Amino acid sequence: SVLYELMRRGGLEIALAARDDKSLVLLLNYVVRNLMDVRFEQVLMHVADMLVDMYLSRQDNSEAVKKLFSTLERKLEKKVKYDHEITKLQGCIDVLLATSDTWTGSTRIEKEIMQRNT
């Protein structure tokens, strides 16, 4: 994406700076809409961080910009919860896989069930 290329070349900060409300609203809409897409996640997290640093504390933000920053905050909170749940799930899967790798025998109950089904 263009944002990734700007980030890679070190021009992202310049591209994001000195935005008027109209272009800031368009950019924030894009970030909010695509933040959860894994294809753009890393770049947009970086862009969101930069936008917050540059514009959140600005006193002359329009209501639309303020609303989009609130939406961005809720989306980020949702993403943190989602990532936390994914990490817990990955931990459970790792435990199950580690257990299945070390377990080579069958219990008596498993053997009985297998015999009934054949």
Coordinates of N, CA and C in Angstrom, one line a residue:
S1 N 0.8 -1.2 0.0 CA 0.0 0.0 0.0 C 0.9 1.3 0.0
V2 N 0.3 2.3 -0.3 CA 1.0 3.6 -0.3 C 1.5 4.0 1.1
L3 N 0.7 3.7 2.1 CA 1.1 4.1 3.4 C 2.4 3.2 3.8
Y4 N 2.4 2.0 3.5 CA 3.5 1.1 3.8 C 4.8 1.7 3.1
E5 N 4.6 2.0 1.8 CA 5.8 2.6 1.0 C 6.3 3.9 1.6
L6 N 5.4 4.7 2.1 CA 5.8 6.0 2.7 C 6.5 5.7 4.0
M7 N 6.0 4.7 4.8 CA 6.7 4.3 6.0 C 8.0 3.8 5.8
R8 N 8.1 2.9 4.8 CA 9.4 2.3 4.4 C 10.5 3.4 4.0
R9 N 10.0 4.4 3.3 CA 10.9 5.4 2.8 C 11.1 6.6 3.8
G10 N 10.4 6.5 4.9 CA 10.6 7.5 5.9 C 9.8 8.8 5.7
G11 N 8.8 8.7 4.8 CA 8.1 9.9 4.5 C 6.7 10.0 5.1
L12 N 6.3 9.0 5.9 CA 5.0 8.9 6.4 C 4.6 10.1 7.3
E13 N 5.5 10.5 8.2 CA 5.3 11.6 9.1 C 5.0 12.9 8.3
I14 N 5.8 13.1 7.2 CA 5.6 14.3 6.4 C 4.2 14.2 5.7
A15 N 3.8 13.0 5.2 CA 2.6 12.9 4.5 C 1.4 13.1 5.4
L16 N 1.5 12.7 6.7 CA 0.4 12.9 7.6 C 0.3 14.2 8.3
A17 N 1.4 15.0 8.2 CA 1.4 16.3 8.9 C 0.6 17.3 8.1
A18 N 0.2 18.4 8.8 CA -0.5 19.5 8.3 C -1.8 19.2 7.5
R19 N -2.6 18.3 7.9 CA -3.8 17.9 7.3 C -4.9 18.8 7.7
D20 N -5.8 19.2 6.7 CA -7.0 19.9 7.1 C -8.0 18.9 7.6
D21 N -9.2 19.4 8.1 CA -10.2 18.4 8.6 C -10.7 17.5 7.6
K22 N -10.9 17.9 6.4 CA -11.5 17.1 5.3 C -10.6 15.9 5.0
S23 N -9.3 16.1 4.8 CA -8.4 15.0 4.5 C -8.1 14.2 5.7
L24 N -8.1 14.8 6.9 CA -7.9 14.0 8.1 C -9.1 13.1 8.4
V25 N -10.3 13.5 8.1 CA -11.5 12.7 8.2 C -11.4 11.5 7.2
L26 N -11.0 11.8 6.0 CA -10.9 10.7 5.0 C -9.8 9.7 5.5
L27 N -8.7 10.1 6.0 CA -7.6 9.2 6.5 C -8.1 8.5 7.7
L28 N -8.7 9.1 8.6 CA -9.2 8.4 9.8 C -10.2 7.4 9.5
N29 N -11.1 7.7 8.6 CA -12.1 6.8 8.1 C -11.5 5.5 7.6
Y30 N -10.4 5.7 6.8 CA -9.7 4.6 6.2 C -9.1 3.7 7.3
V31 N -8.4 4.4 8.2 CA -7.7 3.6 9.3 C -8.8 2.9 10.1
V32 N -9.8 3.5 10.5 CA -10.9 2.8 11.3 C -11.5 1.7 10.6
R33 N -11.8 1.9 9.3 CA -12.4 0.8 8.5 C -11.5 -0.4 8.3
N34 N -10.2 -0.2 8.2 CA -9.3 -1.3 7.8 C -8.4 -1.7 8.9
L35 N -8.5 -1.2 10.1 CA -7.6 -1.5 11.1 C -7.6 -3.0 11.5
M36 N -8.7 -3.7 11.4 CA -8.8 -5.1 11.8 C -8.4 -6.0 10.7
D37 N -8.2 -5.5 9.5 CA -7.8 -6.4 8.4 C -6.3 -6.7 8.6
V38 N -6.0 -8.0 8.6 CA -4.7 -8.5 8.9 C -3.7 -8.1 7.8
R39 N -4.1 -7.8 6.6 CA -3.2 -7.4 5.6 C -2.6 -6.0 5.8
F40 N -3.4 -5.1 6.5 CA -3.0 -3.8 6.7 C -2.7 -3.4 8.2
E41 N -2.9 -4.4 9.1 CA -2.8 -4.2 10.5 C -1.6 -3.5 11.0
Q42 N -0.4 -4.0 10.6 CA 0.8 -3.4 11.2 C 1.0 -1.9 10.7
V43 N 0.8 -1.7 9.5 CA 1.0 -0.3 8.9 C -0.1 0.6 9.5
L44 N -1.3 0.2 9.6 CA -2.4 1.0 10.1 C -2.3 1.3 11.6
M45 N -1.7 0.3 12.4 CA -1.4 0.6 13.8 C -0.4 1.7 13.9
H46 N 0.6 1.7 13.1 CA 1.6 2.7 13.1 C 1.0 4.1 12.7
V47 N 0.2 4.0 11.6 CA -0.4 5.3 11.2 C -1.3 5.8 12.3
A48 N -2.1 5.0 12.9 CA -3.0 5.4 14.0 C -2.2 6.0 15.1
D49 N -1.1 5.4 15.5 CA -0.3 5.9 16.5 C 0.2 7.3 16.2
M50 N 0.6 7.5 15.0 CA 1.1 8.8 14.5 C 0.0 9.9 14.5
L51 N -1.2 9.5 14.0 CA -2.3 10.4 13.9 C -2.7 10.8 15.3
V52 N -2.7 9.9 16.3 CA -3.0 10.3 17.7 C -2.0 11.3 18.2
D53 N -0.7 11.0 18.0 CA 0.3 11.9 18.5 C 0.2 13.3 17.8
M54 N -0.1 13.3 16.5 CA -0.2 14.6 15.8 C -1.4 15.4 16.0
Y55 N -2.6 14.7 16.1 CA -3.9 15.5 16.0 C -4.8 15.4 17.2
L56 N -4.7 14.4 18.1 CA -5.7 14.2 19.1 C -5.7 15.4 20.1
S57 N -4.6 15.9 20.4 CA -4.6 17.0 21.4 C -4.8 18.4 20.8
R58 N -5.0 18.4 19.5 CA -5.3 19.7 18.8 C -6.6 20.2 19.2
Q59 N -6.7 21.5 19.6 CA -7.9 22.1 20.1 C -8.9 22.4 19.0
D60 N -8.5 22.6 17.8 CA -9.4 23.0 16.8 C -10.0 21.9 15.9
N61 N -9.9 20.6 16.5 CA -10.5 19.5 15.7 C -12.0 19.7 15.6
S62 N -12.5 19.3 14.4 CA -14.0 19.3 14.2 C -14.6 18.2 15.0
E63 N -16.0 18.3 15.0 CA -16.7 17.2 15.7 C -16.5 15.9 15.0
A64 N -16.4 15.9 13.7 CA -16.3 14.7 12.9 C -14.9 14.0 13.3
V65 N -13.9 14.8 13.4 CA -12.6 14.3 13.8 C -12.6 13.7 15.2
K66 N -13.2 14.5 16.1 CA -13.3 14.0 17.5 C -14.1 12.7 17.5
K67 N -15.2 12.6 16.8 CA -16.0 11.3 16.7 C -15.1 10.2 16.2
L68 N -14.4 10.4 15.1 CA -13.5 9.4 14.5 C -12.4 8.9 15.5
F69 N -11.9 9.9 16.3 CA -10.9 9.4 17.3 C -11.5 8.6 18.3
S70 N -12.8 8.9 18.7 CA -13.5 8.1 19.7 C -13.8 6.7 19.1
T71 N -14.1 6.6 17.8 CA -14.4 5.4 17.2 C -13.1 4.6 17.1
L72 N -12.0 5.3 16.8 CA -10.7 4.6 16.7 C -10.3 4.0 18.1
E73 N -10.6 4.8 19.1 CA -10.3 4.3 20.5 C -11.1 3.0 20.8
R74 N -12.3 3.0 20.4 CA -13.2 1.8 20.7 C -12.7 0.6 19.8
K75 N -12.3 0.9 18.6 CA -11.8 -0.2 17.7 C -10.5 -0.7 18.3
L76 N -9.6 0.1 18.8 CA -8.3 -0.3 19.4 C -8.6 -1.2 20.6
E77 N -9.5 -0.8 21.5 CA -9.9 -1.5 22.6 C -10.4 -2.9 22.2
K78 N -11.2 -2.9 21.2 CA -11.8 -4.2 20.7 C -10.6 -5.1 20.2
K79 N -9.7 -4.5 19.5 CA -8.6 -5.2 18.9 C -7.7 -5.8 20.0
V80 N -7.5 -5.1 21.1 CA -6.7 -5.5 22.2 C -7.4 -6.8 22.8
K81 N -8.7 -6.7 23.0 CA -9.4 -7.8 23.6 C -9.3 -9.0 22.7
Y82 N -9.5 -8.8 21.4 CA -9.4 -9.8 20.4 C -8.0 -10.5 20.4
D83 N -7.0 -9.7 20.4 CA -5.6 -10.2 20.4 C -5.4 -11.0 21.7
H84 N -5.9 -10.6 22.8 CA -5.8 -11.3 24.1 C -6.5 -12.7 24.0
E85 N -7.7 -12.7 23.4 CA -8.4 -14.0 23.3 C -7.6 -14.9 22.3
I86 N -7.1 -14.4 21.3 CA -6.4 -15.2 20.3 C -5.1 -15.8 21.0
T87 N -4.4 -15.0 21.8 CA -3.3 -15.4 22.5 C -3.6 -16.6 23.5
K88 N -4.7 -16.4 24.2 CA -5.2 -17.5 25.1 C -5.5 -18.7 24.4
L89 N -6.2 -18.6 23.2 CA -6.5 -19.7 22.4 C -5.3 -20.4 21.9
Q90 N -4.3 -19.6 21.5 CA -3.1 -20.2 21.0 C -2.4 -21.0 22.1
G91 N -2.4 -20.5 23.3 CA -1.8 -21.2 24.4 C -2.5 -22.5 24.7
C92 N -3.8 -22.5 24.6 CA -4.6 -23.8 24.8 C -4.2 -24.8 23.7
I93 N -4.1 -24.3 22.5 CA -3.7 -25.2 21.3 C -2.3 -25.7 21.5
D94 N -1.4 -24.9 22.0 CA 0.0 -25.3 22.2 C 0.0 -26.4 23.3
V95 N -0.8 -26.3 24.3 CA -0.8 -27.3 25.4 C -1.4 -28.6 24.9
L96 N -2.5 -28.5 24.1 CA -3.1 -29.7 23.5 C -2.1 -30.4 22.6
L97 N -1.4 -29.7 21.7 CA -0.4 -30.3 20.8 C 0.7 -30.9 21.6
A98 N 1.2 -30.2 22.6 CA 2.3 -30.7 23.4 C 1.9 -32.0 24.1
T99 N 0.7 -32.0 24.6 CA 0.2 -33.2 25.3 C 0.0 -34.4 24.3
S100 N -0.5 -34.1 23.1 CA -0.7 -35.2 22.1 C 0.6 -35.7 21.6
D101 N 1.6 -34.9 21.5 CA 2.9 -35.3 21.1 C 3.6 -36.3 22.1
T102 N 3.3 -36.1 23.4 CA 4.0 -36.9 24.4 C 3.1 -38.1 24.7
W103 N 1.9 -38.2 24.3 CA 1.0 -39.3 24.6 C 1.0 -40.3 23.5
T104 N 1.5 -41.4 23.7 CA 1.6 -42.4 22.6 C 0.6 -43.6 22.9
G105 N 0.3 -43.8 24.1 CA -0.6 -45.0 24.4 C -2.0 -44.6 24.5
S106 N -2.9 -45.6 24.6 CA -4.3 -45.3 24.8 C -4.8 -45.8 26.2
T107 N -5.8 -45.1 26.7 CA -6.3 -45.5 28.0 C -7.2 -46.7 27.7
R108 N -7.6 -47.4 28.8 CA -8.5 -48.5 28.7 C -9.8 -48.1 28.1
I109 N -10.3 -47.0 28.5 CA -11.6 -46.5 28.0 C -11.5 -46.3 26.5
E110 N -10.4 -45.6 26.0 CA -10.3 -45.4 24.6 C -10.2 -46.7 23.8
K111 N -9.5 -47.7 24.4 CA -9.4 -49.0 23.7 C -10.8 -49.7 23.6
E112 N -11.6 -49.6 24.7 CA -13.0 -50.1 24.7 C -13.8 -49.5 23.7
I113 N -13.7 -48.1 23.6 CA -14.5 -47.4 22.6 C -14.1 -47.8 21.2
M114 N -12.8 -47.9 20.9 CA -12.3 -48.3 19.6 C -12.8 -49.7 19.3
Q115 N -12.9 -50.6 20.2 CA -13.3 -52.0 20.0 C -14.8 -52.0 19.6
R116 N -15.6 -51.2 20.3 CA -17.0 -51.2 20.1 C -17.3 -50.6 18.7
N117 N -16.5 -49.7 18.2 CA -16.8 -49.0 16.9 C -16.3 -49.9 15.7
T118 N -15.5 -50.9 16.0 CA -15.0 -51.8 14.9 C -15.9 -53.0 14.7

